[in-house]
mmCIF file of C-alpha atoms in Angstrom:
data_model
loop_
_atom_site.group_PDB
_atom_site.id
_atom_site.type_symbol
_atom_site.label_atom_id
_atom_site.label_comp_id
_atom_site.label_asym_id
_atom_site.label_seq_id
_atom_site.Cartn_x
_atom_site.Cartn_y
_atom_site.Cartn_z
ATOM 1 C CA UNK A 197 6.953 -8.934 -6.008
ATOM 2 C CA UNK A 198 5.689 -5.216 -6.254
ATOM 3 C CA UNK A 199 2.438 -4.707 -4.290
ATOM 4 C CA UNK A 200 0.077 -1.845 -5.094
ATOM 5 C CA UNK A 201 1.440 -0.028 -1.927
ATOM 6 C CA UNK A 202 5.258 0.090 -3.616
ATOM 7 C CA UNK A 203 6.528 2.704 -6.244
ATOM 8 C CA UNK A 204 6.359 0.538 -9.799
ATOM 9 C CA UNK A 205 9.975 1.933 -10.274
ATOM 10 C CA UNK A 206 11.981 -0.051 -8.199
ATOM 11 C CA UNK A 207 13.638 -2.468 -9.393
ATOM 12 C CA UNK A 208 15.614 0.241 -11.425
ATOM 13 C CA UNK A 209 15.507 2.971 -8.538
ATOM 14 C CA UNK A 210 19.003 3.763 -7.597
ATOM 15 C CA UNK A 211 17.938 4.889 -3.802
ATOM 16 C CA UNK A 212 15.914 1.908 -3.373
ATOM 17 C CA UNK A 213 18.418 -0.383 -4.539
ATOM 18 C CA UNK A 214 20.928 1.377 -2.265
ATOM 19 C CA UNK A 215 23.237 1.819 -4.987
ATOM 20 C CA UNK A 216 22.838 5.783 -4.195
ATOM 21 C CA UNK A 217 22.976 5.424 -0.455
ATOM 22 C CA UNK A 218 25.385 2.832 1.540
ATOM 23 C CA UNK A 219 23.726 3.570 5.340
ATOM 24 C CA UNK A 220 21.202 0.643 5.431
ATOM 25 C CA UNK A 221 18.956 2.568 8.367
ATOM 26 C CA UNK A 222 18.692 5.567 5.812
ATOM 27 C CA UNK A 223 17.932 3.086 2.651
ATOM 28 C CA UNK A 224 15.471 1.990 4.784
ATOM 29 C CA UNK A 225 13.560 5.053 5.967
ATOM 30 C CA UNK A 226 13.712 6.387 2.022
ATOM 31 C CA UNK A 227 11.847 3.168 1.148
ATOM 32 C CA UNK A 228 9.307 3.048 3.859
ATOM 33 C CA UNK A 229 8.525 6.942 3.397
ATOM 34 C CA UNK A 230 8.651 7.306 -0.223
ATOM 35 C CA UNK A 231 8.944 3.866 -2.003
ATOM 36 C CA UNK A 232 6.522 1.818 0.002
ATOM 37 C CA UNK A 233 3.678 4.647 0.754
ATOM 38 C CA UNK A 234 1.692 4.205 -2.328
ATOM 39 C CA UNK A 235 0.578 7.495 -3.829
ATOM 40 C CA UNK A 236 1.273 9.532 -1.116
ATOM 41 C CA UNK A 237 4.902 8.682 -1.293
ATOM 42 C CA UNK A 238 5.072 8.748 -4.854
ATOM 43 C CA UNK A 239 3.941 12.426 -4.974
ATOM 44 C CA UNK A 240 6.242 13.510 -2.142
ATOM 45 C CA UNK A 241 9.362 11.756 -4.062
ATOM 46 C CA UNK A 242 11.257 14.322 -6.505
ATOM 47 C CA UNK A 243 12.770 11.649 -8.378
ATOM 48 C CA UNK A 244 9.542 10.603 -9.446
ATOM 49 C CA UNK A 245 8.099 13.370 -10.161
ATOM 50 C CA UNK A 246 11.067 14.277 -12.769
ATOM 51 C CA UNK A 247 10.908 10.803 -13.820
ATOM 52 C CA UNK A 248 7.124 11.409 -14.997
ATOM 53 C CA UNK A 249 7.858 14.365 -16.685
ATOM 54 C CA UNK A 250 11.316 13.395 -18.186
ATOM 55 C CA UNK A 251 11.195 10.293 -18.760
ATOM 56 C CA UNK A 252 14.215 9.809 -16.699
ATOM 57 C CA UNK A 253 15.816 11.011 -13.195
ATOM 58 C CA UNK A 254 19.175 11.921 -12.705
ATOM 59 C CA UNK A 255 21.255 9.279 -11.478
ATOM 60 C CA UNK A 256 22.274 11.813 -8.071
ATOM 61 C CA UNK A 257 19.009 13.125 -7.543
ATOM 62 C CA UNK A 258 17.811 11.900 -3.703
ATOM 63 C CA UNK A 259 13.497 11.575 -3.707
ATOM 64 C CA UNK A 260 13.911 14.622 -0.851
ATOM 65 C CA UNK A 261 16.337 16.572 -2.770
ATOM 66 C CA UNK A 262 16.406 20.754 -1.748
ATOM 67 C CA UNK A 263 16.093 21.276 -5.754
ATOM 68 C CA UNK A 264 12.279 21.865 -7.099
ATOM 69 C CA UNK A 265 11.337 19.519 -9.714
ATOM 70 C CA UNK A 266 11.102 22.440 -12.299
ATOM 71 C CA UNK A 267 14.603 23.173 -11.109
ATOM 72 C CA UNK A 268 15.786 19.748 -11.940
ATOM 73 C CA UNK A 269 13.627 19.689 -14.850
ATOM 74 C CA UNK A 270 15.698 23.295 -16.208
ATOM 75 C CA UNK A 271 18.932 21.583 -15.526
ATOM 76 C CA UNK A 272 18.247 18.663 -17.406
ATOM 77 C CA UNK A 273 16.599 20.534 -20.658
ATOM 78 C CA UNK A 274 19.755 23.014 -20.490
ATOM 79 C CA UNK A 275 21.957 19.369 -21.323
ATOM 80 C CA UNK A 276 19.433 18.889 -24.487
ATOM 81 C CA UNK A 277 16.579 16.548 -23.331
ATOM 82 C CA UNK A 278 13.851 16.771 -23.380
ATOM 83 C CA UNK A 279 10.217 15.872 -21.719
ATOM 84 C CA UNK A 280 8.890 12.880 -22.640
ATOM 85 C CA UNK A 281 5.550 13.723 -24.542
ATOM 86 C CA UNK A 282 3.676 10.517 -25.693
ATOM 87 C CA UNK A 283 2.812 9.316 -22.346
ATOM 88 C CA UNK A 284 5.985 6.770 -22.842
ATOM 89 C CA UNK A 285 6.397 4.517 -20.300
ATOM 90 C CA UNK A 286 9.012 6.403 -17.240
ATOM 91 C CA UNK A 287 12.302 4.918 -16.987
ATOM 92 C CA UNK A 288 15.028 5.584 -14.507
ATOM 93 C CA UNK A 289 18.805 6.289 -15.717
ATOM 94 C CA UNK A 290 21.247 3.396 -15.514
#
């Protein structure tokens, strides 16, 4: 079960369903700063962020990645999608 405190994208998040990661100490410390810290570690994840504004995250994208969101968010538009505009509910790439 999902408590207020946990990202709402998890059960599909590729980092915190270590399918993106193998190291179970670093799966870990990604969950407990950005997947279990409520807002706070919601805002601070990129993945998320791109998520809200696409609609999707790249399946390699880590939530601390060195890329800017609007870098991401470039790269992504350059391969033909495009931001989601309806307020759509966010989904993660398979």
């Amino acid at each position: 079960m999902i408590d207020n405190k946990n990202c709402e994208r998890t059960a599909k998040c590729p980092v915190y369903l270590g399918i993106l990661i193998s190291n179970g100490i670093i799966i870990q410390t990604y969950r407990k700063l950005f997947c279990e810290s409520g807002s706070d570690g919601k805002n601070m994840c990129r993945r998320y962020q791109v998520a809200k504004i696409m609609g999707v995250c790249p399946q390699n994208i880590l939530p601390n990645t060195h890329l800017t969101v609007d870098e991401i968010v470039e790269k992504m538009k350059a391969k033909g999608l495009k931001p989601v505009s309806d307020g759509a509910t966010v989904q993660f790439e398979k």
